């Protein structure tokens, strides 16, 4: 079979995506490969297609045992013989799978890296020809990545223990030079074909908000997207509890995930989300690595993460099926303080020296600063992301909240100067609340105690709203004209003088009234299903849910939303037309056309 035939026959796709051909060709020619592609770009195809063409067995090393079952389930659905080995298997199942593997029944086996050291597993290696080893989430081998897994360092000894060296492919979404170098070094890749695809995900819409009531926003968003599945990321467990309760209390379908829950509950809640029993997952960043759920329609960050790498990885869990999806970030200045605290608390890797730890810490603070700029910029969000990841940017994308917002420039030099001057006049002793009370001329016990009430500057911005003051203060913090000191006091910086001496002019862009209207229009235009077959889509979705329940499979593994949308608009009535749908391979056509075609036929007859 050619690679194109494998793609069509098993996966039901007509053409390869960017980067897939190059990597697959290299692997088939026996060259090692390193694929750096963003989440949702289609890394799995890069090792699953060669696995079906190469002789013998492909071993896929993957860090997340909780997801292997689904990954293997999806392959079996496509008609590919595959199994997995990890600690969740009973001894009986383990040995049975082992026997089958040895008898050549499988083309692909998934293993957790820890298994590679276990003798019983190694016996497979002795009896089967392993022609290809694919390392998924390969960044886990690097101590510089956020998900370091020591057992990944053992992969090389496993590979070198094999009688014949297989081709090795490594795949990840993390593209920093350091992590890439580590992957090549620690996996001992030999002159790998390295491919870094573009980081843009055109189907994702980016939006940011600052200084709004966050939980209320999440509630309204989820209410107005009643059929959509999505993830809400919070910085702390406490916020996860708060947001999840708010959603559940409003009668919405939500569940939660964080490290404070028992393992059983985490597993239960994760399954409820993946299998579609709960639509919304509220979680800390402990949730999500390797989550393959392709129909996540939105990812809302209730708090700002610590870096754009983390943000893009988490937000990128939306829209893996290529359909339009929303990535929304809700920012408040408190997020910066919380992240600073978390960075300070993190004692890091004990194997690193103090100076190395300091270097890492200052890098983290720098990344936090750039994340903050993303959260508050009024320029194109997509352009910002692409440039951050070293690409040339896209100018204006017209698919982010900033591009769809009409802005006007406002001069804030005067107000900013007064605020900075008051920080100086109160000897840098004020917290934010005290400072605001001071400039607005309000009574405040602490101001009294320090003897500041009535001092020069007291009440100098008395007509300004608290909200506006906060916006200006945030701007000054963000741009380094002020900073936070001990006990959350507001302090001057080296740059403060530029404002006091009137050498700079400060301008901020502010949204004009047209914002929401413009955005609503853009969003309406992006609706994927026309209203006339929306009903059919719902019927097909119900059918899929029914089949998924019976087979104990997540619905998107049977067919993605994208395939269902196409089904609803193409309305195939024959097997041949059914097979033409994107995402329908021969195996799935045989198995499911008889289930879905009658639903379509009935709908057509009734309409
Ligand atoms: P990644 O591992 O890079 O995050 P996946 O391998 O999970 O991404 O792929 C994301 C989605 O894209 C899956 O639903 C997959 O079936 C689909 N996909 C991959 N390659 C293609 C292709 N060539 N044509 C259409 N869909 C594809």
PDB file of C-alpha atoms and ligand atoms in Angstrom, residues 7 13 15-17 20 38-45 292 294 320, ligand 1:
ATOM      1  CA  UNK A   7      -4.399   7.535   4.720  1.00  0.00           C
ATOM      2  CA  UNK A  13      -8.539  11.477   4.574  1.00  0.00           C
ATOM      3  CA  UNK A  15      -4.592  14.429   1.438  1.00  0.00           C
ATOM      4  CA  UNK A  16      -1.775  14.936   3.879  1.00  0.00           C
ATOM      5  CA  UNK A  17      -1.384  18.085   5.874  1.00  0.00           C
ATOM      6  CA  UNK A  20       3.252  15.027   7.216  1.00  0.00           C
ATOM      7  CA  UNK A  38       1.482  22.450  17.125  1.00  0.00           C
ATOM      8  CA  UNK A  39      -1.269  20.576  18.909  1.00  0.00           C
ATOM      9  CA  UNK A  40      -3.908  19.398  16.485  1.00  0.00           C
ATOM     10  CA  UNK A  41      -1.596  19.544  13.460  1.00  0.00           C
ATOM     11  CA  UNK A  42      -1.691  15.773  13.029  1.00  0.00           C
ATOM     12  CA  UNK A  43       1.445  14.283  14.539  1.00  0.00           C
ATOM     13  CA  UNK A  44      -0.102  10.850  15.098  1.00  0.00           C
ATOM     14  CA  UNK A  45      -0.618  10.292  11.375  1.00  0.00           C
ATOM     15  CA  UNK A 292      -7.027  13.936  22.193  1.00  0.00           C
ATOM     16  CA  UNK A 294     -10.965  16.648  19.019  1.00  0.00           C
ATOM     17  CA  UNK A 320      -8.161  19.801  16.929  1.00  0.00           C
TER      18      UNK A 320
HETATM   19  P1  LIG B   1      -1.546  16.244  17.311  1.00  0.00           P
HETATM   20  O1  LIG B   1      -1.077  14.932  17.869  1.00  0.00           O
HETATM   21  O2  LIG B   1      -0.542  16.888  16.423  1.00  0.00           O
HETATM   22  O3  LIG B   1      -2.020  17.177  18.370  1.00  0.00           O
HETATM   23  P2  LIG B   1      -3.576  14.659  16.090  1.00  0.00           P
HETATM   24  O4  LIG B   1      -2.646  13.658  15.544  1.00  0.00           O
HETATM   25  O5  LIG B   1      -4.378  14.305  17.279  1.00  0.00           O
HETATM   26  O6  LIG B   1      -2.791  16.006  16.390  1.00  0.00           O
HETATM   27  O7  LIG B   1      -4.523  15.152  14.916  1.00  0.00           O
HETATM   28  C1  LIG B   1      -5.515  16.129  15.123  1.00  0.00           C
HETATM   29  C2  LIG B   1      -6.718  15.828  14.260  1.00  0.00           C
HETATM   30  O8  LIG B   1      -6.407  16.038  12.889  1.00  0.00           O
HETATM   31  C3  LIG B   1      -7.184  14.390  14.376  1.00  0.00           C
HETATM   32  O9  LIG B   1      -8.586  14.393  14.422  1.00  0.00           O
HETATM   33  C4  LIG B   1      -6.664  13.760  13.097  1.00  0.00           C
HETATM   34  O10 LIG B   1      -7.419  12.640  12.693  1.00  0.00           O
HETATM   35  C5  LIG B   1      -6.789  14.913  12.113  1.00  0.00           C
HETATM   36  N1  LIG B   1      -5.861  14.782  10.970  1.00  0.00           N
HETATM   37  C6  LIG B   1      -4.570  14.449  11.001  1.00  0.00           C
HETATM   38  N2  LIG B   1      -4.052  14.411   9.751  1.00  0.00           N
HETATM   39  C7  LIG B   1      -5.055  14.743   8.908  1.00  0.00           C
HETATM   40  C8  LIG B   1      -5.157  14.875   7.471  1.00  0.00           C
HETATM   41  N3  LIG B   1      -4.120  14.671   6.679  1.00  0.00           N
HETATM   42  N4  LIG B   1      -6.361  15.234   6.968  1.00  0.00           N
HETATM   43  C9  LIG B   1      -7.415  15.467   7.775  1.00  0.00           C
HETATM   44  N5  LIG B   1      -7.395  15.343   9.116  1.00  0.00           N
HETATM   45  C10 LIG B   1      -6.225  14.988   9.695  1.00  0.00           C
END
